[in-house]
mmCIF file of C-alpha atoms in Angstrom:
data_model
loop_
_atom_site.group_PDB
_atom_site.id
_atom_site.type_symbol
_atom_site.label_atom_id
_atom_site.label_comp_id
_atom_site.label_asym_id
_atom_site.label_seq_id
_atom_site.Cartn_x
_atom_site.Cartn_y
_atom_site.Cartn_z
ATOM 1 C CA MET A 255 84.594 86.498 70.493
ATOM 2 C CA THR A 256 86.294 83.548 72.149
ATOM 3 C CA THR A 257 87.688 83.749 75.671
ATOM 4 C CA ILE A 258 91.208 83.633 74.258
ATOM 5 C CA ASP A 259 90.477 86.671 72.068
ATOM 6 C CA LEU A 260 88.933 88.499 74.992
ATOM 7 C CA GLU A 261 91.879 87.660 77.193
ATOM 8 C CA ASP A 262 94.259 88.841 74.493
ATOM 9 C CA GLN A 263 92.341 92.094 74.139
ATOM 10 C CA PHE A 264 92.311 92.528 77.904
ATOM 11 C CA MET A 265 96.083 92.086 78.174
ATOM 12 C CA LYS A 266 96.596 94.602 75.361
ATOM 13 C CA ARG A 267 94.455 97.155 77.165
ATOM 14 C CA VAL A 268 96.355 96.616 80.391
ATOM 15 C CA ALA A 269 99.681 96.856 78.563
ATOM 16 C CA ALA A 270 98.561 100.188 77.075
ATOM 17 C CA ASP A 271 97.866 101.434 80.637
ATOM 18 C CA GLU A 272 94.136 101.573 80.039
ATOM 19 C CA LYS A 273 92.042 101.220 83.181
ATOM 20 C CA ILE A 274 89.687 98.288 83.581
ATOM 21 C CA GLU A 275 86.246 99.250 84.878
ATOM 22 C CA PRO A 276 83.643 97.069 86.641
ATOM 23 C CA LYS A 277 81.488 96.228 83.629
ATOM 24 C CA ASP A 278 84.425 95.469 81.320
ATOM 25 C CA TRP A 279 85.264 91.883 80.498
ATOM 26 C CA MET A 280 88.089 90.553 82.657
ATOM 27 C CA PRO A 281 89.687 87.155 83.183
ATOM 28 C CA GLU A 282 88.345 85.238 86.161
ATOM 29 C CA LYS A 283 91.831 85.064 87.640
ATOM 30 C CA TYR A 284 92.139 88.873 87.524
ATOM 31 C CA ARG A 285 88.782 89.245 89.253
ATOM 32 C CA LYS A 286 89.663 86.706 91.936
ATOM 33 C CA THR A 287 93.127 88.145 92.532
ATOM 34 C CA LEU A 288 91.637 91.614 92.941
ATOM 35 C CA ILE A 289 88.860 90.491 95.273
ATOM 36 C CA ARG A 290 91.399 88.677 97.448
ATOM 37 C CA GLN A 291 93.796 91.605 97.550
ATOM 38 C CA ILE A 292 91.228 94.390 98.000
ATOM 39 C CA ALA A 293 89.324 92.459 100.677
ATOM 40 C CA GLN A 294 92.551 91.719 102.530
ATOM 41 C CA HIS A 295 93.415 95.390 102.298
ATOM 42 C CA ALA A 296 89.960 96.416 103.600
ATOM 43 C CA HIS A 297 90.152 93.934 106.474
ATOM 44 C CA SER A 298 93.573 95.324 107.390
ATOM 45 C CA GLU A 299 92.147 98.825 107.683
ATOM 46 C CA VAL A 300 89.322 97.659 109.899
ATOM 47 C CA VAL A 301 91.370 95.301 112.105
ATOM 48 C CA GLY A 302 94.048 98.000 112.231
ATOM 49 C CA MET A 303 91.665 100.150 114.254
ATOM 50 C CA LEU A 304 91.800 97.687 117.149
ATOM 51 C CA PRO A 305 95.416 97.996 118.399
ATOM 52 C CA GLU A 306 95.003 101.779 118.459
ATOM 53 C CA ALA A 307 91.539 101.880 120.014
ATOM 54 C CA ASN A 308 93.058 100.883 123.332
ATOM 55 C CA TYR A 309 94.910 104.200 123.490
ATOM 56 C CA ILE A 310 92.052 106.614 122.811
ATOM 57 C CA SER A 311 91.359 106.883 126.535
ATOM 58 C CA ARG A 312 95.091 106.779 127.343
ATOM 59 C CA ALA A 313 96.344 109.506 125.006
ATOM 60 C CA PRO A 314 98.591 111.894 126.968
ATOM 61 C CA SER A 315 96.883 115.083 125.780
ATOM 62 C CA LEU A 316 93.743 116.303 124.054
ATOM 63 C CA ARG A 317 95.789 117.120 120.950
ATOM 64 C CA ARG A 318 97.031 113.528 120.725
ATOM 65 C CA LYS A 319 93.592 112.153 121.447
ATOM 66 C CA ALA A 320 91.914 114.200 118.716
ATOM 67 C CA ALA A 321 94.565 113.101 116.202
ATOM 68 C CA LEU A 322 94.287 109.435 117.182
ATOM 69 C CA LEU A 323 90.506 109.525 116.942
ATOM 70 C CA ALA A 324 90.713 111.150 113.524
ATOM 71 C CA LYS A 325 93.224 108.530 112.374
ATOM 72 C CA ILE A 326 91.068 105.645 113.549
ATOM 73 C CA GLN A 327 87.997 107.177 111.936
ATOM 74 C CA ASP A 328 89.961 107.487 108.687
ATOM 75 C CA GLU A 329 90.813 103.798 108.897
ATOM 76 C CA GLY A 330 87.134 102.913 109.168
ATOM 77 C CA GLY A 331 86.532 105.088 106.106
ATOM 78 C CA HIS A 332 89.406 103.500 104.212
ATOM 79 C CA GLY A 333 88.015 100.062 104.965
ATOM 80 C CA LEU A 334 84.727 101.227 103.508
ATOM 81 C CA TYR A 335 86.245 102.665 100.304
ATOM 82 C CA LEU A 336 87.984 99.344 99.816
ATOM 83 C CA TYR A 337 84.982 97.121 100.542
ATOM 84 C CA CYS A 338 83.048 99.189 97.991
ATOM 85 C CA ALA A 339 85.813 98.703 95.427
ATOM 86 C CA ALA A 340 85.711 94.937 96.068
ATOM 87 C CA GLU A 341 81.937 94.926 95.693
ATOM 88 C CA THR A 342 82.202 96.342 92.170
ATOM 89 C CA LEU A 343 83.717 92.945 91.299
ATOM 90 C CA GLY A 344 80.499 91.176 92.209
ATOM 91 C CA VAL A 345 81.147 90.034 95.762
ATOM 92 C CA GLU A 346 78.738 90.808 98.624
ATOM 93 C CA ARG A 347 79.854 92.895 101.605
ATOM 94 C CA ASP A 348 78.462 90.399 104.108
ATOM 95 C CA THR A 349 80.368 87.581 102.440
ATOM 96 C CA LEU A 350 83.603 89.510 102.855
ATOM 97 C CA ILE A 351 82.891 90.190 106.534
ATOM 98 C CA GLU A 352 82.006 86.534 107.112
ATOM 99 C CA GLU A 353 85.268 85.463 105.516
ATOM 100 C CA LEU A 354 87.199 87.779 107.818
ATOM 101 C CA HIS A 355 85.454 86.475 110.905
ATOM 102 C CA SER A 356 85.800 82.824 109.953
ATOM 103 C CA GLY A 357 89.522 83.280 109.393
ATOM 104 C CA LYS A 358 89.245 82.365 105.727
ATOM 105 C CA ALA A 359 90.341 85.836 104.638
ATOM 106 C CA LYS A 360 93.600 87.330 105.835
ATOM 107 C CA TYR A 361 94.530 90.801 106.990
ATOM 108 C CA SER A 362 97.951 92.344 107.481
ATOM 109 C CA SER A 363 99.858 90.326 110.077
ATOM 110 C CA ILE A 364 101.270 93.481 111.613
ATOM 111 C CA PHE A 365 98.046 93.911 113.568
ATOM 112 C CA ASN A 366 98.617 90.628 115.362
ATOM 113 C CA TYR A 367 101.398 92.236 117.378
ATOM 114 C CA PRO A 368 100.455 93.825 120.709
ATOM 115 C CA THR A 369 100.568 97.573 121.450
ATOM 116 C CA LEU A 370 102.346 97.707 124.799
ATOM 117 C CA SER A 371 103.010 101.404 125.341
ATOM 118 C CA TRP A 372 101.992 104.851 124.129
ATOM 119 C CA ALA A 373 105.186 104.917 122.051
ATOM 120 C CA ASP A 374 103.628 102.156 119.937
ATOM 121 C CA MET A 375 101.075 104.690 118.661
ATOM 122 C CA GLY A 376 104.065 106.628 117.378
ATOM 123 C CA ALA A 377 105.779 103.589 115.884
ATOM 124 C CA ILE A 378 102.588 102.403 114.186
ATOM 125 C CA GLY A 379 102.067 105.786 112.551
ATOM 126 C CA TRP A 380 105.701 106.131 111.526
ATOM 127 C CA LEU A 381 106.535 102.574 110.481
ATOM 128 C CA VAL A 382 103.264 100.751 109.823
ATOM 129 C CA ASP A 383 101.561 103.633 108.053
ATOM 130 C CA GLY A 384 104.859 104.501 106.403
ATOM 131 C CA ALA A 385 105.107 100.995 104.982
ATOM 132 C CA ALA A 386 101.431 101.044 104.018
ATOM 133 C CA ILE A 387 101.902 104.327 102.141
ATOM 134 C CA LEU A 388 104.819 102.879 100.151
ATOM 135 C CA ASN A 389 102.612 99.929 99.252
ATOM 136 C CA GLN A 390 99.637 102.105 98.413
ATOM 137 C CA VAL A 391 101.147 104.913 96.363
ATOM 138 C CA PRO A 392 101.853 102.619 93.369
ATOM 139 C CA LEU A 393 98.355 101.145 93.783
ATOM 140 C CA CYS A 394 96.954 104.566 92.806
ATOM 141 C CA LYS A 395 98.030 103.548 89.290
ATOM 142 C CA CYS A 396 96.615 100.023 89.549
ATOM 143 C CA SER A 397 94.955 98.720 86.374
ATOM 144 C CA TYR A 398 91.566 98.345 88.082
ATOM 145 C CA GLY A 399 89.807 101.733 88.144
ATOM 146 C CA PRO A 400 87.756 101.508 91.366
ATOM 147 C CA TYR A 401 90.741 100.208 93.371
ATOM 148 C CA ALA A 402 93.020 102.906 91.979
ATOM 149 C CA ARG A 403 90.490 105.639 92.784
ATOM 150 C CA ALA A 404 89.994 104.352 96.333
ATOM 151 C CA MET A 405 93.771 104.379 96.769
ATOM 152 C CA VAL A 406 94.044 107.999 95.646
ATOM 153 C CA ARG A 407 91.672 109.026 98.415
ATOM 154 C CA VAL A 408 93.355 106.776 100.976
ATOM 155 C CA CYS A 409 96.830 108.107 100.186
ATOM 156 C CA LYS A 410 95.667 111.712 100.342
ATOM 157 C CA GLU A 411 94.205 111.156 103.791
ATOM 158 C CA GLU A 412 96.932 108.954 105.138
ATOM 159 C CA SER A 413 99.915 111.250 104.976
ATOM 160 C CA PHE A 414 98.904 112.843 108.276
ATOM 161 C CA HIS A 415 98.860 109.392 109.902
ATOM 162 C CA GLN A 416 102.561 108.941 109.408
ATOM 163 C CA ARG A 417 103.422 112.497 110.412
ATOM 164 C CA GLN A 418 101.420 112.360 113.645
ATOM 165 C CA GLY A 419 103.142 109.087 114.561
ATOM 166 C CA TYR A 420 106.578 110.485 113.895
ATOM 167 C CA GLU A 421 105.730 113.548 115.970
ATOM 168 C CA ILE A 422 104.747 111.311 118.899
ATOM 169 C CA LEU A 423 108.162 109.622 118.768
ATOM 170 C CA LEU A 424 109.974 112.918 118.278
ATOM 171 C CA THR A 425 108.360 114.266 121.443
ATOM 172 C CA LEU A 426 109.334 111.137 123.376
ATOM 173 C CA CYS A 427 112.886 111.248 122.030
ATOM 174 C CA ASN A 428 113.244 114.881 123.123
ATOM 175 C CA GLY A 429 111.863 114.042 126.549
ATOM 176 C CA SER A 430 113.342 112.225 129.536
ATOM 177 C CA ALA A 431 115.726 109.271 129.251
ATOM 178 C CA GLU A 432 112.843 106.929 130.115
ATOM 179 C CA GLN A 433 110.678 108.420 127.383
ATOM 180 C CA LYS A 434 113.447 108.040 124.833
ATOM 181 C CA GLN A 435 113.873 104.443 125.968
ATOM 182 C CA MET A 436 110.141 103.889 125.386
ATOM 183 C CA ALA A 437 110.600 105.071 121.806
ATOM 184 C CA GLN A 438 113.646 102.799 121.329
ATOM 185 C CA ASP A 439 111.805 99.809 122.800
ATOM 186 C CA SER A 440 108.900 100.451 120.453
ATOM 187 C CA LEU A 441 111.194 100.640 117.412
ATOM 188 C CA ASN A 442 112.859 97.408 118.539
ATOM 189 C CA ARG A 443 109.540 95.595 118.571
ATOM 190 C CA TRP A 444 107.971 97.106 115.401
ATOM 191 C CA TRP A 445 110.951 97.228 113.051
ATOM 192 C CA TRP A 446 111.030 93.627 111.832
ATOM 193 C CA PRO A 447 107.252 93.136 111.648
ATOM 194 C CA SER A 448 107.141 96.354 109.565
ATOM 195 C CA LEU A 449 109.635 94.909 107.088
ATOM 196 C CA MET A 450 107.459 91.793 106.881
ATOM 197 C CA MET A 451 104.478 93.957 105.850
ATOM 198 C CA PHE A 452 105.800 93.971 102.290
ATOM 199 C CA GLY A 453 105.133 90.258 102.077
ATOM 200 C CA PRO A 454 107.311 87.291 101.212
ATOM 201 C CA SER A 455 110.553 87.750 99.341
ATOM 202 C CA ASP A 456 110.104 87.946 95.552
ATOM 203 C CA VAL A 457 111.391 84.426 95.012
ATOM 204 C CA ASP A 458 108.707 83.032 97.352
ATOM 205 C CA SER A 459 105.806 85.302 96.459
ATOM 206 C CA THR A 460 103.224 83.126 94.721
ATOM 207 C CA ASN A 461 100.784 85.844 93.660
ATOM 208 C CA SER A 462 103.259 88.461 92.558
ATOM 209 C CA GLU A 463 103.932 87.431 88.988
ATOM 210 C CA TYR A 464 100.330 87.576 87.815
ATOM 211 C CA SER A 465 99.711 90.827 89.722
ATOM 212 C CA MET A 466 102.715 92.441 88.072
ATOM 213 C CA LYS A 467 101.711 91.172 84.635
ATOM 214 C CA THR A 468 98.198 92.598 84.934
ATOM 215 C CA LYS A 469 99.502 95.800 86.552
ATOM 216 C CA ILE A 470 97.634 95.348 89.788
ATOM 217 C CA LYS A 471 101.068 95.700 91.337
ATOM 218 C CA ARG A 472 103.802 97.899 89.926
ATOM 219 C CA PHE A 473 106.722 97.114 92.224
ATOM 220 C CA SER A 474 107.845 93.837 93.723
ATOM 221 C CA ASN A 475 107.758 93.150 97.473
ATOM 222 C CA ASP A 476 111.544 93.342 97.759
ATOM 223 C CA GLU A 477 111.765 96.597 95.795
ATOM 224 C CA LEU A 478 109.251 98.252 98.115
ATOM 225 C CA ARG A 479 110.932 96.825 101.204
ATOM 226 C CA GLN A 480 114.248 98.324 100.089
ATOM 227 C CA LYS A 481 112.596 101.692 99.486
ATOM 228 C CA PHE A 482 111.186 101.541 102.997
ATOM 229 C CA VAL A 483 114.541 100.809 104.620
ATOM 230 C CA ASP A 484 116.236 103.562 102.609
ATOM 231 C CA ALA A 485 113.569 106.085 103.577
ATOM 232 C CA THR A 486 113.349 105.082 107.229
ATOM 233 C CA LYS A 487 117.015 104.881 108.262
ATOM 234 C CA PRO A 488 117.614 108.680 108.104
ATOM 235 C CA GLN A 489 114.316 109.235 109.920
ATOM 236 C CA ALA A 490 115.506 107.026 112.789
ATOM 237 C CA ASP A 491 118.732 109.023 112.876
ATOM 238 C CA ILE A 492 116.803 112.268 113.304
ATOM 239 C CA LEU A 493 114.945 110.705 116.222
ATOM 240 C CA GLY A 494 118.255 109.531 117.638
ATOM 241 C CA ILE A 495 117.159 105.920 118.079
ATOM 242 C CA LYS A 496 118.759 102.815 116.623
ATOM 243 C CA ILE A 497 117.266 100.368 114.146
ATOM 244 C CA PRO A 498 117.642 96.900 115.740
ATOM 245 C CA ASP A 499 119.674 95.324 112.950
ATOM 246 C CA SER A 500 123.432 94.793 113.372
ATOM 247 C CA ASP A 501 123.750 93.991 109.652
ATOM 248 C CA LEU A 502 122.351 97.354 108.547
ATOM 249 C CA LYS A 503 124.982 99.113 106.469
ATOM 250 C CA TYR A 504 125.151 101.577 103.609
ATOM 251 C CA ASN A 505 126.357 100.325 100.252
ATOM 252 C CA GLU A 506 128.104 103.175 98.435
ATOM 253 C CA GLN A 507 127.876 101.401 95.088
ATOM 254 C CA THR A 508 124.143 100.784 95.093
ATOM 255 C CA SER A 509 123.220 103.782 97.301
ATOM 256 C CA HIS A 510 121.022 101.447 99.325
ATOM 257 C CA TRP A 511 120.936 100.394 102.957
ATOM 258 C CA GLU A 512 121.612 96.669 103.187
ATOM 259 C CA PHE A 513 119.753 94.914 105.955
ATOM 260 C CA GLY A 514 119.815 91.593 107.786
ATOM 261 C CA GLU A 515 117.846 88.422 107.183
ATOM 262 C CA ILE A 516 114.129 88.572 108.001
ATOM 263 C CA ASN A 517 112.797 85.838 110.271
ATOM 264 C CA TRP A 518 110.443 84.230 107.763
ATOM 265 C CA ASP A 519 109.481 81.450 110.179
ATOM 266 C CA GLU A 520 107.979 84.101 112.424
ATOM 267 C CA PHE A 521 106.229 85.682 109.437
ATOM 268 C CA HIS A 522 104.617 82.419 108.318
ATOM 269 C CA ASN A 523 103.729 81.530 111.862
ATOM 270 C CA VAL A 524 101.831 84.784 112.402
ATOM 271 C CA VAL A 525 100.124 84.486 109.003
ATOM 272 C CA LYS A 526 99.011 80.999 110.022
ATOM 273 C CA GLY A 527 97.271 82.461 113.054
ATOM 274 C CA ASN A 528 99.809 81.892 115.806
ATOM 275 C CA GLY A 529 100.787 85.502 116.491
ATOM 276 C CA VAL A 530 100.378 87.020 119.959
ATOM 277 C CA CYS A 531 97.097 88.755 119.105
ATOM 278 C CA ASN A 532 95.503 86.789 116.231
ATOM 279 C CA LYS A 533 92.795 85.327 118.439
ATOM 280 C CA ILE A 534 91.911 88.479 120.332
ATOM 281 C CA ARG A 535 91.727 90.592 117.164
ATOM 282 C CA LEU A 536 89.245 88.229 115.535
ATOM 283 C CA LYS A 537 87.301 87.877 118.751
ATOM 284 C CA GLU A 538 87.000 91.650 119.079
ATOM 285 C CA ARG A 539 85.941 91.995 115.440
ATOM 286 C CA GLN A 540 83.330 89.291 115.875
ATOM 287 C CA GLN A 541 82.081 90.928 119.074
ATOM 288 C CA ALA A 542 81.802 94.340 117.421
ATOM 289 C CA TRP A 543 79.803 92.736 114.606
ATOM 290 C CA ASP A 544 77.533 90.813 116.977
ATOM 291 C CA ASN A 545 77.016 93.799 119.269
ATOM 292 C CA GLY A 546 76.031 95.923 116.291
ATOM 293 C CA LYS A 547 73.396 93.466 115.115
ATOM 294 C CA TRP A 548 70.496 95.145 116.924
ATOM 295 C CA VAL A 549 71.449 98.456 115.318
ATOM 296 C CA ARG A 550 71.509 96.917 111.842
ATOM 297 C CA ASP A 551 68.200 95.156 112.471
ATOM 298 C CA ALA A 552 66.550 98.261 113.924
ATOM 299 C CA ALA A 553 67.637 100.421 110.988
ATOM 300 C CA THR A 554 66.325 97.844 108.527
ATOM 301 C CA ALA A 555 63.010 97.563 110.388
ATOM 302 C CA TYR A 556 62.695 101.356 110.513
ATOM 303 C CA ALA A 557 63.356 101.695 106.793
ATOM 304 C CA GLU A 558 60.811 98.986 106.013
ATOM 305 C CA LYS A 559 58.172 100.559 108.219
ATOM 306 C CA ARG A 560 58.670 103.964 106.634
ATOM 307 C CA GLU A 561 58.438 102.461 103.166
ATOM 308 C CA GLN A 562 55.256 100.657 104.150
ATOM 309 C CA ARG A 563 53.681 103.834 105.585
ATOM 310 C CA LYS A 564 54.585 105.711 102.435
ATOM 311 C CA ASN A 565 52.828 103.076 100.333
ATOM 312 C CA GLU A 566 49.772 103.051 102.615
ATOM 313 C CA SER A 567 49.367 106.817 102.406
ATOM 314 C CA LYS A 568 49.691 106.590 98.624
ATOM 315 C CA GLN A 569 46.834 104.081 98.508
ATOM 316 C CA VAL A 570 44.598 106.313 100.659
ATOM 317 C CA ALA A 571 45.290 109.268 98.428
ATOM 318 C CA MET B 239 63.562 90.964 109.028
ATOM 319 C CA SER B 240 64.320 91.652 105.434
ATOM 320 C CA ASN B 241 65.659 88.833 103.317
ATOM 321 C CA THR B 242 68.544 90.790 101.872
ATOM 322 C CA LYS B 243 71.528 90.473 104.127
ATOM 323 C CA ASN B 244 73.183 93.702 103.070
ATOM 324 C CA TRP B 245 71.606 97.095 103.341
ATOM 325 C CA PRO B 246 71.025 98.536 99.872
ATOM 326 C CA LEU B 247 74.000 100.045 98.060
ATOM 327 C CA TRP B 248 73.975 103.797 97.356
ATOM 328 C CA GLU B 249 76.116 105.796 94.981
ATOM 329 C CA VAL B 250 77.383 109.074 96.400
ATOM 330 C CA PHE B 251 77.818 112.329 94.450
ATOM 331 C CA ILE B 252 79.456 115.397 95.988
ATOM 332 C CA ARG B 253 79.487 119.039 94.900
ATOM 333 C CA SER B 254 82.766 120.366 96.234
ATOM 334 C CA ARG B 255 81.751 124.002 95.873
ATOM 335 C CA ASN B 256 79.030 126.016 94.189
ATOM 336 C CA GLY B 257 79.598 126.389 90.484
ATOM 337 C CA LEU B 258 80.843 122.828 90.068
ATOM 338 C CA ASN B 259 78.968 119.663 89.163
ATOM 339 C CA HIS B 260 78.167 116.958 91.634
ATOM 340 C CA LYS B 261 80.782 114.290 91.033
ATOM 341 C CA HIS B 262 80.631 110.574 91.764
ATOM 342 C CA VAL B 263 82.931 109.793 94.694
ATOM 343 C CA GLY B 264 82.048 106.243 95.691
ATOM 344 C CA SER B 265 79.367 104.159 97.284
ATOM 345 C CA LEU B 266 78.165 102.908 100.641
ATOM 346 C CA HIS B 267 75.486 100.771 102.265
ATOM 347 C CA ALA B 268 72.606 102.297 104.197
ATOM 348 C CA SER B 269 69.124 101.228 105.210
ATOM 349 C CA ASP B 270 67.466 104.337 103.747
ATOM 350 C CA SER B 271 68.265 107.618 102.007
ATOM 351 C CA GLU B 272 68.532 109.560 105.248
ATOM 352 C CA MET B 273 71.166 107.196 106.617
ATOM 353 C CA ALA B 274 72.904 107.167 103.251
ATOM 354 C CA LEU B 275 73.240 110.962 103.408
ATOM 355 C CA GLU B 276 74.550 110.867 106.970
ATOM 356 C CA ASN B 277 77.031 108.113 106.209
ATOM 357 C CA ALA B 278 78.132 109.908 103.054
ATOM 358 C CA ARG B 279 78.832 112.991 105.126
ATOM 359 C CA ASP B 280 80.906 110.991 107.610
ATOM 360 C CA VAL B 281 82.783 109.003 105.005
ATOM 361 C CA TYR B 282 83.277 111.355 102.084
ATOM 362 C CA THR B 283 83.356 114.872 103.582
ATOM 363 C CA ARG B 284 85.567 114.533 106.662
ATOM 364 C CA ARG B 285 87.911 117.182 105.283
ATOM 365 C CA GLN B 286 85.428 119.691 103.890
ATOM 366 C CA GLU B 287 85.326 118.018 100.497
ATOM 367 C CA GLY B 288 81.776 119.111 99.819
ATOM 368 C CA ILE B 289 78.872 121.464 100.356
ATOM 369 C CA SER B 290 76.167 119.296 98.809
ATOM 370 C CA ILE B 291 75.570 115.547 98.640
ATOM 371 C CA TRP B 292 73.363 113.416 96.398
ATOM 372 C CA VAL B 293 72.757 109.755 97.095
ATOM 373 C CA VAL B 294 71.093 107.426 94.578
ATOM 374 C CA GLU B 295 70.314 103.793 95.194
ATOM 375 C CA SER B 296 72.672 101.918 92.892
ATOM 376 C CA LYS B 297 69.908 99.707 91.484
ATOM 377 C CA ASN B 298 68.263 102.826 90.026
ATOM 378 C CA ILE B 299 71.221 103.616 87.797
ATOM 379 C CA SER B 300 71.076 102.372 84.221
ATOM 380 C CA ALA B 301 74.490 102.034 82.684
ATOM 381 C CA SER B 302 75.595 101.576 79.093
ATOM 382 C CA ASP B 303 77.204 98.276 78.222
ATOM 383 C CA PRO B 304 80.939 98.494 77.442
ATOM 384 C CA LYS B 305 80.533 95.492 75.101
ATOM 385 C CA ILE B 306 78.645 97.663 72.643
ATOM 386 C CA ASN B 307 80.917 100.678 73.010
ATOM 387 C CA GLU B 308 81.724 100.622 69.301
ATOM 388 C CA ASP B 309 78.121 100.989 68.191
ATOM 389 C CA MET B 310 77.453 103.399 70.985
ATOM 390 C CA PHE B 311 80.269 105.882 70.589
ATOM 391 C CA ASP B 312 81.845 105.349 67.163
ATOM 392 C CA PRO B 313 79.306 107.463 65.276
ATOM 393 C CA ALA B 314 80.991 110.507 66.845
ATOM 394 C CA ALA B 315 84.470 109.464 65.751
ATOM 395 C CA ASP B 316 84.323 110.535 62.063
ATOM 396 C CA LYS B 317 82.586 113.860 62.571
ATOM 397 C CA VAL B 318 85.566 116.155 62.844
ATOM 398 C CA TYR B 319 83.439 118.976 61.384
ATOM 399 C CA ARG B 320 81.850 119.259 64.816
ATOM 400 C CA HIS B 321 85.094 120.751 66.087
ATOM 401 C CA PRO B 322 86.124 124.384 65.463
ATOM 402 C CA THR B 323 89.599 123.420 64.216
ATOM 403 C CA PHE B 324 88.067 121.664 61.173
ATOM 404 C CA TYR B 325 87.479 124.992 59.423
ATOM 405 C CA ASP B 326 90.227 126.726 57.400
ATOM 406 C CA LEU B 327 90.236 130.424 58.086
ATOM 407 C CA PRO B 328 92.872 133.072 57.319
ATOM 408 C CA ASP B 329 95.500 133.886 59.987
ATOM 409 C CA GLU B 330 94.540 137.589 59.921
ATOM 410 C CA LEU B 331 91.331 136.590 61.586
ATOM 411 C CA LYS B 332 92.699 136.652 65.118
ATOM 412 C CA HIS B 333 89.894 135.538 67.363
ATOM 413 C CA MET B 334 86.948 133.467 66.287
#
C-alpha cells in the first residue's frame, strides 16, 4: 500500500471515530503533533507541582495540608501517565525530560506566574484546574487510544482538585475582610492568565486545524475559553468576589458571558520565556533532576548487582 | 553504570477485586521488579483501585501486528454458527 492509501485509510478510521493504537500506521505529522502535545501536557503536570510545593509547609491546617499533598502527588502521577502515553509513540522518556530542561519543550505558561499568598492555592485549584478540566474532558475522546485512556484517569482524579481549591476560597470569603480581600486579590491576578491557558485565539492557532481534523482536539480554543467563562462567572458570584473585567457582560441572545480583550502580548511574552517565574521553574526542575541522580544511579547499580548475583548462583547450581 | 539511559519500562496490570481479571492500566519505569511493584502501587492504586498488582517488563510482551489483522482475525468473521442465535428453534422452547 502506498503512503497516500495508508493516509486515506487512516483518515477514514479517524472519521469513523475508531481509536488509533500505538502499533497502527499513522502519519508522521499525527505522531509528531501528539508527541508535542502530550509531552507539553506531561511537563505542565510536573512543573505545576512547583508553585504549590511552597505551600505544603504553610498550609493553615492539617486538613488543607493533606489535601494539598494529595493534589501534588496526583500531579506527579498525571505527569507519569502522560509521559507513558508519549512513549508509546516511540520517544524516550529521558529525551522528553532533556527537552523540558533545555527549554526546547514548552509547558503551560500559567505556571510561570508566582504564588504570592495562600489564597493562590485556592485560585489555582478553582481556575487553573478548572480550565485544565475543560481542556481535558474532550481529550478523553481523543483519537489516540493511550492519550485518551490517560485522560480518563486524570479527569477522574482531578475533580477533587478543583473542589478543594474552591473550598479554600469559600472559607476565605466567609472569613474576615482581609481574608476576603486575599481571595479577591488572588482572583485579580489569576483570572487573565487562566483565560490564556486555552491558547491563542482560533484565528492565530497554528496547530489547531490539523488537531481538529485528526480528532486529537474536539473543541477549538475559543469555544473552550467561552465555556470556562460561562461556568466560572456564577461561581465567582457565589464566592462574592468580582472578576477583574469591566467588559464582562451577559448576552441574552447568545446566553454567553462576553468578556474583554486578552493581553496577547503578555501571553506571547511569557511563552517566550520572559514571565516572572520561567527561569526559577526550570532551575528548580533541573535541580530536582540533578539531585535525584544518585538515587537513579544507585537503583540501577543495585538492580545490576542483583541480576549478576542471580546469574552467578545459577552457574554454581 | 548501565548504558541504557532510561530504567526499563514495565507494563502494569491491576486486579481491582477478587473475582475479576487483572487488567492493563498503564506502564512505568523502574530499575527492577520490586521497584516496579512499589511504583505501581503509588501511581495506580492511590484510591484503592486494586488488591493485586502484576508487573511485566514491556520487552517480554509479544504483540500481534495490526498490519496483518485481516489474516489474523478474519477467519472468525464468517463462522456465525459458533453463536447460539444461529440456530432456529421453536418459540415454545423458552430457555435454552
